[in-house]
PDB file of C-alpha atoms and ligand atoms in Angstrom:
ATOM      1  CA  MET A  23     -54.870-201.462 -78.451  1.00 95.00           C
ATOM      2  CA  ILE A  24     -53.535-205.137 -78.257  1.00 98.00           C
ATOM      3  CA  PRO A  25     -50.963-205.731 -81.066  1.00 98.00           C
ATOM      4  CA  ARG A  26     -52.688-207.652 -83.743  1.00 98.00           C
ATOM      5  CA  HIS A  27     -49.464-209.312 -84.899  1.00 99.00           C
ATOM      6  CA  ILE A  28     -46.377-209.812 -82.848  1.00 99.00           C
ATOM      7  CA  GLY A  29     -42.887-210.857 -84.052  1.00 99.00           C
ATOM      8  CA  LEU A  30     -40.623-212.724 -81.565  1.00 99.00           C
ATOM      9  CA  ILE A  31     -36.839-212.756 -82.301  1.00 99.00           C
ATOM     10  CA  MET A  32     -36.025-215.548 -79.925  1.00 98.00           C
ATOM     11  CA  ASP A  33     -32.471-214.777 -79.167  1.00 98.00           C
ATOM     12  CA  GLY A  34     -30.132-215.961 -76.346  1.00 98.00           C
ATOM     13  CA  ASN A  35     -30.765-219.615 -76.246  1.00 98.00           C
ATOM     14  CA  GLY A  36     -27.137-220.711 -76.616  1.00 98.00           C
ATOM     15  CA  ARG A  37     -25.963-218.184 -74.009  1.00 98.00           C
ATOM     16  CA  TRP A  38     -28.595-219.411 -71.660  1.00 98.00           C
ATOM     17  CA  ALA A  39     -27.215-222.952 -71.828  1.00 98.00           C
ATOM     18  CA  GLN A  40     -23.592-221.904 -71.705  1.00 98.00           C
ATOM     19  CA  GLY A  41     -24.382-219.805 -68.621  1.00 98.00           C
ATOM     20  CA  ARG A  42     -25.487-223.139 -66.916  1.00 98.00           C
ATOM     21  CA  GLY A  43     -22.429-224.980 -68.004  1.00 98.00           C
ATOM     22  CA  LEU A  44     -24.565-226.924 -70.535  1.00 98.00           C
ATOM     23  CA  PRO A  45     -23.915-227.325 -74.309  1.00 97.00           C
ATOM     24  CA  ARG A  46     -25.299-224.627 -76.379  1.00 96.00           C
ATOM     25  CA  THR A  47     -27.755-227.055 -78.038  1.00 96.00           C
ATOM     26  CA  ASP A  48     -29.605-227.655 -74.750  1.00 97.00           C
ATOM     27  CA  GLY A  49     -30.832-224.072 -74.974  1.00 98.00           C
ATOM     28  CA  TYR A  50     -33.224-224.884 -77.885  1.00 98.00           C
ATOM     29  CA  ALA A  51     -35.521-227.360 -76.096  1.00 97.00           C
ATOM     30  CA  GLU A  52     -35.740-224.831 -73.187  1.00 98.00           C
ATOM     31  CA  GLY A  53     -36.538-222.134 -75.743  1.00 98.00           C
ATOM     32  CA  LEU A  54     -39.545-224.157 -76.939  1.00 98.00           C
ATOM     33  CA  THR A  55     -40.830-224.279 -73.425  1.00 98.00           C
ATOM     34  CA  ALA A  56     -40.611-220.514 -73.191  1.00 98.00           C
ATOM     35  CA  LEU A  57     -42.240-220.233 -76.517  1.00 98.00           C
ATOM     36  CA  ARG A  58     -45.320-222.320 -75.342  1.00 98.00           C
ATOM     37  CA  LYS A  59     -45.798-220.165 -72.429  1.00 98.00           C
ATOM     38  CA  THR A  60     -45.531-216.950 -74.356  1.00 98.00           C
ATOM     39  CA  LEU A  61     -47.961-218.055 -76.999  1.00 98.00           C
ATOM     40  CA  ALA A  62     -50.534-219.230 -74.320  1.00 98.00           C
ATOM     41  CA  ARG A  63     -50.422-215.650 -73.011  1.00 98.00           C
ATOM     42  CA  ALA A  64     -50.656-214.081 -76.415  1.00 98.00           C
ATOM     43  CA  ALA A  65     -53.797-216.111 -77.193  1.00 98.00           C
ATOM     44  CA  GLU A  66     -55.259-215.134 -73.778  1.00 98.00           C
ATOM     45  CA  ARG A  67     -54.627-211.465 -74.535  1.00 98.00           C
ATOM     46  CA  GLY A  68     -56.422-211.604 -77.877  1.00 98.00           C
ATOM     47  CA  VAL A  69     -53.317-211.348 -80.192  1.00 98.00           C
ATOM     48  CA  GLN A  70     -54.289-212.544 -83.563  1.00 98.00           C
ATOM     49  CA  ALA A  71     -50.987-213.778 -84.869  1.00 99.00           C
ATOM     50  CA  VAL A  72     -47.331-214.321 -83.767  1.00 99.00           C
ATOM     51  CA  THR A  73     -44.434-214.905 -86.056  1.00 99.00           C
ATOM     52  CA  VAL A  74     -41.410-216.371 -84.488  1.00 99.00           C
ATOM     53  CA  TYR A  75     -37.825-216.090 -85.860  1.00 99.00           C
ATOM     54  CA  ALA A  76     -36.570-219.704 -85.363  1.00 98.00           C
ATOM     55  CA  PHE A  77     -33.752-219.972 -87.872  1.00 98.00           C
ATOM     56  CA  SER A  78     -32.427-217.246 -90.278  1.00 98.00           C
ATOM     57  CA  THR A  79     -30.742-217.684 -93.628  1.00 98.00           C
ATOM     58  CA  GLU A  80     -27.581-216.366 -91.915  1.00 98.00           C
ATOM     59  CA  ASN A  81     -27.861-219.136 -89.249  1.00 98.00           C
ATOM     60  CA  PHE A  82     -26.930-221.886 -92.004  1.00 98.00           C
ATOM     61  CA  ALA A  83     -23.406-220.681 -91.135  1.00 98.00           C
ATOM     62  CA  ARG A  84     -23.875-222.369 -87.645  1.00 97.00           C
ATOM     63  CA  PRO A  85     -21.963-225.531 -86.696  1.00 97.00           C
ATOM     64  CA  ASP A  86     -23.849-228.671 -87.798  1.00 97.00           C
ATOM     65  CA  ASP A  87     -24.749-229.879 -84.360  1.00 96.00           C
ATOM     66  CA  GLU A  88     -26.586-226.581 -83.523  1.00 97.00           C
ATOM     67  CA  THR A  89     -28.528-226.742 -86.841  1.00 98.00           C
ATOM     68  CA  THR A  90     -29.309-230.428 -86.059  1.00 98.00           C
ATOM     69  CA  ALA A  91     -30.392-229.632 -82.477  1.00 97.00           C
ATOM     70  CA  ILE A  92     -32.725-226.794 -83.632  1.00 98.00           C
ATOM     71  CA  VAL A  93     -34.171-228.845 -86.472  1.00 98.00           C
ATOM     72  CA  SER A  94     -34.839-231.717 -84.094  1.00 98.00           C
ATOM     73  CA  VAL A  95     -36.737-229.603 -81.594  1.00 98.00           C
ATOM     74  CA  VAL A  96     -38.962-228.042 -84.186  1.00 98.00           C
ATOM     75  CA  ARG A  97     -39.618-231.290 -86.098  1.00 98.00           C
ATOM     76  CA  THR A  98     -40.766-232.942 -82.812  1.00 98.00           C
ATOM     77  CA  PHE A  99     -43.141-230.019 -82.287  1.00 98.00           C
ATOM     78  CA  ASN A 100     -44.476-230.263 -85.844  1.00 98.00           C
ATOM     79  CA  ARG A 101     -45.196-233.958 -85.402  1.00 98.00           C
ATOM     80  CA  ARG A 102     -46.685-233.752 -81.892  1.00 98.00           C
ATOM     81  CA  TYR A 103     -48.626-230.479 -81.655  1.00 98.00           C
ATOM     82  CA  ASP A 104     -52.249-231.031 -81.032  1.00 97.00           C
ATOM     83  CA  GLY A 105     -53.552-227.694 -79.858  1.00 98.00           C
ATOM     84  CA  ASP A 106     -55.805-225.179 -81.458  1.00 98.00           C
ATOM     85  CA  MET A 107     -53.370-222.805 -83.029  1.00 98.00           C
ATOM     86  CA  LYS A 108     -53.207-222.517 -86.793  1.00 98.00           C
ATOM     87  CA  VAL A 109     -49.488-223.019 -87.733  1.00 98.00           C
ATOM     88  CA  THR A 110     -47.811-221.940 -90.963  1.00 98.00           C
ATOM     89  CA  TYR A 111     -44.215-221.607 -92.052  1.00 98.00           C
ATOM     90  CA  MET A 112     -42.265-219.121 -94.068  1.00 98.00           C
ATOM     91  CA  GLY A 113     -38.750-219.590 -95.469  1.00 98.00           C
ATOM     92  CA  ASP A 114     -36.762-222.372 -97.265  1.00 98.00           C
ATOM     93  CA  VAL A 115     -38.032-225.272 -95.232  1.00 98.00           C
ATOM     94  CA  TYR A 116     -36.755-227.675 -97.908  1.00 98.00           C
ATOM     95  CA  ALA A 117     -33.274-226.855 -97.094  1.00 98.00           C
ATOM     96  CA  PHE A 118     -33.421-229.008 -94.040  1.00 98.00           C
ATOM     97  CA  GLY A 119     -34.180-232.301 -95.713  1.00 97.00           C
ATOM     98  CA  GLU A 120     -37.235-234.219 -96.770  1.00 98.00           C
ATOM     99  CA  ASP A 121     -38.280-235.396 -93.384  1.00 98.00           C
ATOM    100  CA  PHE A 122     -38.390-231.966 -91.933  1.00 98.00           C
ATOM    101  CA  ALA A 123     -40.256-230.443 -94.951  1.00 98.00           C
ATOM    102  CA  ASP A 124     -42.659-233.273 -94.561  1.00 98.00           C
ATOM    103  CA  SER A 125     -43.239-232.440 -90.867  1.00 98.00           C
ATOM    104  CA  VAL A 126     -43.888-228.837 -91.918  1.00 98.00           C
ATOM    105  CA  GLU A 127     -46.518-230.013 -94.467  1.00 98.00           C
ATOM    106  CA  ASP A 128     -48.097-232.298 -91.867  1.00 98.00           C
ATOM    107  CA  ILE A 129     -48.484-229.605 -89.087  1.00 98.00           C
ATOM    108  CA  GLU A 130     -49.800-226.961 -91.691  1.00 98.00           C
ATOM    109  CA  LYS A 131     -52.426-229.417 -92.948  1.00 98.00           C
ATOM    110  CA  ARG A 132     -53.453-230.706 -89.385  1.00 98.00           C
ATOM    111  CA  THR A 133     -53.989-227.222 -88.215  1.00 98.00           C
ATOM    112  CA  GLU A 134     -55.277-225.278 -91.293  1.00 98.00           C
ATOM    113  CA  ASN A 135     -58.861-225.037 -90.006  1.00 98.00           C
ATOM    114  CA  ASN A 136     -57.964-224.317 -86.420  1.00 98.00           C
ATOM    115  CA  GLY A 137     -59.541-221.149 -84.971  1.00 97.00           C
ATOM    116  CA  GLY A 138     -56.910-220.329 -82.284  1.00 98.00           C
ATOM    117  CA  LEU A 139     -53.938-218.016 -82.546  1.00 98.00           C
ATOM    118  CA  HIS A 140     -52.099-218.121 -85.886  1.00 98.00           C
ATOM    119  CA  LEU A 141     -48.452-219.162 -85.248  1.00 99.00           C
ATOM    120  CA  ASN A 142     -46.143-218.387 -88.216  1.00 99.00           C
ATOM    121  CA  ILE A 143     -42.654-219.841 -87.970  1.00 99.00           C
ATOM    122  CA  ALA A 144     -39.800-218.216 -89.884  1.00 99.00           C
ATOM    123  CA  PHE A 145     -37.378-221.130 -90.614  1.00 99.00           C
ATOM    124  CA  GLY A 146     -34.640-220.785 -93.159  1.00 98.00           C
ATOM    125  CA  TYR A 147     -36.033-217.306 -93.565  1.00 98.00           C
ATOM    126  CA  GLY A 148     -34.320-213.987 -94.285  1.00 98.00           C
ATOM    127  CA  GLY A 149     -36.110-210.621 -94.862  1.00 98.00           C
ATOM    128  CA  ARG A 150     -33.711-209.805 -97.681  1.00 98.00           C
ATOM    129  CA  ASP A 151     -34.219-213.030 -99.572  1.00 98.00           C
ATOM    130  CA  ASP A 152     -37.995-212.590 -99.073  1.00 98.00           C
ATOM    131  CA  ILE A 153     -37.931-209.175-100.687  1.00 98.00           C
ATOM    132  CA  ILE A 154     -35.847-210.353-103.578  1.00 98.00           C
ATOM    133  CA  ASN A 155     -38.058-213.398-104.204  1.00 98.00           C
ATOM    134  CA  ALA A 156     -41.211-211.253-104.143  1.00 98.00           C
ATOM    135  CA  ALA A 157     -39.527-208.837-106.529  1.00 97.00           C
ATOM    136  CA  LYS A 158     -38.589-211.754-108.905  1.00 97.00           C
ATOM    137  CA  ARG A 159     -42.122-213.133-108.924  1.00 97.00           C
ATOM    138  CA  CYS A 160     -43.355-209.597-109.764  1.00 97.00           C
ATOM    139  CA  CYS A 161     -40.890-209.353-112.605  1.00 96.00           C
ATOM    140  CA  ASP A 162     -41.908-212.861-113.922  1.00 96.00           C
ATOM    141  CA  LYS A 163     -45.520-211.771-113.993  1.00 94.00           C
ATOM    142  CA  GLY A 164     -44.855-208.332-115.434  1.00 92.00           C
ATOM    143  CA  GLU A 165     -46.904-206.679-112.664  1.00 84.00           C
ATOM    144  CA  PHE A 166     -45.177-204.577-110.136  1.00 90.00           C
ATOM    145  CA  THR A 167     -47.560-202.446-108.306  1.00 96.00           C
ATOM    146  CA  ARG A 168     -47.182-202.135-104.430  1.00 96.00           C
ATOM    147  CA  GLU A 169     -50.135-204.395-104.021  1.00 96.00           C
ATOM    148  CA  ASP A 170     -48.586-207.084-106.290  1.00 96.00           C
ATOM    149  CA  PHE A 171     -45.259-206.822-104.442  1.00 97.00           C
ATOM    150  CA  GLU A 172     -46.809-207.103-100.938  1.00 98.00           C
ATOM    151  CA  ALA A 173     -48.962-210.038-102.040  1.00 97.00           C
ATOM    152  CA  ASN A 174     -45.825-211.970-102.913  1.00 97.00           C
ATOM    153  CA  LEU A 175     -44.047-211.393 -99.518  1.00 98.00           C
ATOM    154  CA  SER A 176     -44.212-214.488 -97.264  1.00 98.00           C
ATOM    155  CA  GLY A 177     -45.972-212.525 -94.518  1.00 95.00           C
ATOM    156  CA  ALA A 178     -48.883-211.655 -96.985  1.00 97.00           C
ATOM    157  CA  GLY A 179     -52.329-212.293 -95.310  1.00 95.00           C
ATOM    158  CA  LEU A 180     -51.108-211.886 -91.827  1.00 98.00           C
ATOM    159  CA  PRO A 181     -52.284-208.829 -89.824  1.00 98.00           C
ATOM    160  CA  PRO A 182     -49.982-205.821 -89.792  1.00 98.00           C
ATOM    161  CA  LEU A 183     -46.891-206.470 -87.691  1.00 98.00           C
ATOM    162  CA  ASP A 184     -47.603-204.099 -84.765  1.00 98.00           C
ATOM    163  CA  LEU A 185     -44.820-205.064 -82.394  1.00 99.00           C
ATOM    164  CA  VAL A 186     -41.461-206.776 -82.663  1.00 99.00           C
ATOM    165  CA  ILE A 187     -39.843-208.182 -79.446  1.00 99.00           C
ATOM    166  CA  ARG A 188     -36.327-209.191 -79.333  1.00 99.00           C
ATOM    167  CA  SER A 189     -34.826-211.079 -76.316  1.00 99.00           C
ATOM    168  CA  GLY A 190     -31.108-211.634 -75.493  1.00 98.00           C
ATOM    169  CA  GLY A 191     -29.977-208.047 -75.348  1.00 98.00           C
ATOM    170  CA  GLU A 192     -28.956-207.305 -79.037  1.00 98.00           C
ATOM    171  CA  LYS A 193     -30.894-204.385 -80.528  1.00 98.00           C
ATOM    172  CA  ARG A 194     -31.118-205.289 -84.123  1.00 98.00           C
ATOM    173  CA  LEU A 195     -33.537-207.036 -86.600  1.00 98.00           C
ATOM    174  CA  SER A 196     -31.037-209.479 -88.019  1.00 98.00           C
ATOM    175  CA  GLY A 197     -33.118-209.732 -91.180  1.00 98.00           C
ATOM    176  CA  PHE A 198     -36.501-210.202 -89.578  1.00 98.00           C
ATOM    177  CA  MET A 199     -39.409-209.180 -91.672  1.00 98.00           C
ATOM    178  CA  LEU A 200     -37.642-206.050 -92.996  1.00 98.00           C
ATOM    179  CA  TYR A 201     -40.376-204.882 -95.200  1.00 98.00           C
ATOM    180  CA  GLU A 202     -43.193-205.562 -92.742  1.00 98.00           C
ATOM    181  CA  ALA A 203     -41.296-204.071 -89.811  1.00 98.00           C
ATOM    182  CA  ALA A 204     -41.253-200.607 -91.455  1.00 98.00           C
ATOM    183  CA  TYR A 205     -43.505-199.144 -88.812  1.00 98.00           C
ATOM    184  CA  SER A 206     -43.515-201.782 -86.224  1.00 98.00           C
ATOM    185  CA  GLU A 207     -42.914-200.768 -82.630  1.00 98.00           C
ATOM    186  CA  LEU A 208     -39.722-202.379 -81.303  1.00 98.00           C
ATOM    187  CA  TYR A 209     -39.187-203.766 -77.799  1.00 99.00           C
ATOM    188  CA  PHE A 210     -35.921-205.076 -76.574  1.00 98.00           C
ATOM    189  CA  THR A 211     -35.183-207.017 -73.402  1.00 98.00           C
ATOM    190  CA  ASP A 212     -31.923-208.279 -71.967  1.00 98.00           C
ATOM    191  CA  LYS A 213     -33.687-211.572 -70.822  1.00 98.00           C
ATOM    192  CA  LEU A 214     -32.319-214.655 -72.684  1.00 98.00           C
ATOM    193  CA  TRP A 215     -35.103-216.336 -74.621  1.00 98.00           C
ATOM    194  CA  PRO A 216     -35.549-219.388 -72.360  1.00 98.00           C
ATOM    195  CA  ASP A 217     -36.185-217.064 -69.414  1.00 98.00           C
ATOM    196  CA  PHE A 218     -38.955-215.223 -71.274  1.00 98.00           C
ATOM    197  CA  ASP A 219     -42.548-215.941 -70.260  1.00 98.00           C
ATOM    198  CA  GLY A 220     -46.088-214.708 -70.206  1.00 98.00           C
ATOM    199  CA  ASP A 221     -45.352-211.875 -67.792  1.00 98.00           C
ATOM    200  CA  ASP A 222     -42.640-210.613 -70.109  1.00 98.00           C
ATOM    201  CA  LEU A 223     -45.002-210.624 -73.077  1.00 98.00           C
ATOM    202  CA  ASP A 224     -47.451-208.653 -70.904  1.00 98.00           C
ATOM    203  CA  ALA A 225     -44.742-206.167 -69.984  1.00 98.00           C
ATOM    204  CA  ALA A 226     -43.939-205.722 -73.776  1.00 98.00           C
ATOM    205  CA  ILE A 227     -47.713-205.352 -74.613  1.00 98.00           C
ATOM    206  CA  ALA A 228     -48.109-202.817 -71.843  1.00 98.00           C
ATOM    207  CA  ASP A 229     -45.206-200.788 -73.191  1.00 98.00           C
ATOM    208  CA  PHE A 230     -46.571-201.047 -76.769  1.00 98.00           C
ATOM    209  CA  GLU A 231     -50.007-199.632 -75.479  1.00 98.00           C
ATOM    210  CA  GLY A 232     -48.044-196.628 -74.221  1.00 98.00           C
ATOM    211  CA  ARG A 233     -46.488-195.752 -77.534  1.00 98.00           C
ATOM    212  CA  GLN A 234     -47.788-193.098 -79.728  1.00 97.00           C
ATOM    213  CA  ARG A 235     -47.797-194.406 -83.313  1.00 97.00           C
ATOM    214  CA  LYS A 236     -47.610-191.633 -85.848  1.00 97.00           C
ATOM    215  CA  PHE A 237     -46.808-193.317 -89.110  1.00 97.00           C
ATOM    216  CA  GLY A 238     -45.155-190.236 -90.271  1.00 97.00           C
ATOM    217  CA  ALA A 239     -48.162-187.934 -89.958  1.00 96.00           C
TER     218      ALA A 239
HETATM  219  C1  IPE B  27     -31.189-217.672 -81.380  1.00 92.24           C
HETATM  220  O1  IPE B  27     -30.502-218.210 -80.235  1.00 92.24           O
HETATM  221  C2  IPE B  27     -31.917-218.901 -82.034  1.00 92.24           C
HETATM  222  C3  IPE B  27     -31.147-219.228 -83.271  1.00 92.24           C
HETATM  223  C4  IPE B  27     -30.308-218.546 -83.871  1.00 92.24           C
HETATM  224  C5  IPE B  27     -31.751-220.391 -83.974  1.00 92.24           C
HETATM  225  P1  IPE B  27     -29.001-218.266 -80.413  1.00 92.24           P
HETATM  226  O2  IPE B  27     -28.437-219.630 -80.778  1.00 92.24           O
HETATM  227  O3  IPE B  27     -28.488-217.213 -81.348  1.00 92.24           O
HETATM  228  O4  IPE B  27     -28.405-217.784 -78.950  1.00 92.24           O
HETATM  229  P2  IPE B  27     -27.217-216.913 -78.574  1.00 92.24           P
HETATM  230  O5  IPE B  27     -27.603-215.542 -79.072  1.00 92.24           O
HETATM  231  O6  IPE B  27     -25.997-217.519 -79.253  1.00 92.24           O
HETATM  232  O7  IPE B  27     -27.166-216.950 -77.140  1.00 92.24           O
HETATM  233  C1  IPE B  28     -31.488-213.952 -84.874  1.00 92.24           C
HETATM  234  O1  IPE B  28     -30.507-214.387 -83.958  1.00 92.24           O
HETATM  235  C2  IPE B  28     -32.092-215.122 -85.524  1.00 92.24           C
HETATM  236  C3  IPE B  28     -32.992-215.933 -84.762  1.00 92.24           C
HETATM  237  C4  IPE B  28     -33.407-215.543 -83.485  1.00 92.24           C
HETATM  238  C5  IPE B  28     -33.493-217.106 -85.268  1.00 92.24           C
HETATM  239  P1  IPE B  28     -28.908-214.449 -84.359  1.00 92.24           P
HETATM  240  O2  IPE B  28     -28.370-214.869 -83.056  1.00 92.24           O
HETATM  241  O3  IPE B  28     -28.833-215.296 -85.446  1.00 92.24           O
HETATM  242  O4  IPE B  28     -28.586-212.968 -84.674  1.00 92.24           O
HETATM  243  P2  IPE B  28     -27.253-212.173 -84.651  1.00 92.24           P
HETATM  244  O5  IPE B  28     -26.220-213.128 -85.286  1.00 92.24           O
HETATM  245  O6  IPE B  28     -26.899-211.989 -83.286  1.00 92.24           O
HETATM  246  O7  IPE B  28     -27.489-210.869 -85.318  1.00 92.24           O
HETATM  247 MG1   MG B  29     -28.026-215.198 -81.066  1.00 92.24          MG
END
């Protein structure tokens, strides 16, 4: 089975640039190029949705020039994208200023009726915050069934997160979709994100297809 929903933890952009003697910030534009190739292959393979981890709640601790570089790459993407993906966001996009939040609203509106791959971008997102926010909303409403809780997570409405891929050599989730990843298959590669491409995605999907999913049974 092709994974219905893939999570991409796009790690290793800074090291990719540093390894070439470039400023770390140069890694993010390259990262977007790698993402475009990977998404094109995902669409070709019939994947329904891809959630990409682009900025975590912990990444607010990064130096200002790094945050500015990442925000600038993503804002330009938001303004210029004209393909057939449906693009949505999850996370506190208002924390990056009005212009960025406006670019998010813009791309979400422009692409809402698109029939291609669903690209969900986690930006200013953290899995712990997301769980806490969903719990708060349930408390406020006075309804706390599992269904109510899950409907209040940012990933609600997306297909089950079948596969999580992390580039860059680290083997951890770093807060990515902590609730949704409970039974996701995990795939790690040492490749730095800007070096990742469609063939790497195919390798991850092939690995996924060889896994036996048991869900505890
Ligand atoms: C991951 O790349 C993307 C973000 C955190 C926004 P990094 O910037 O963490 O790159 P490395 O891991 O330092 O190489
Ligand atoms: C995870 O990468 C977050 C993103 C890819 C956006 P980090 O580089 O922030 O993760 P840690 O600090 O190595 O856990
Ligand atoms: Mg990193």
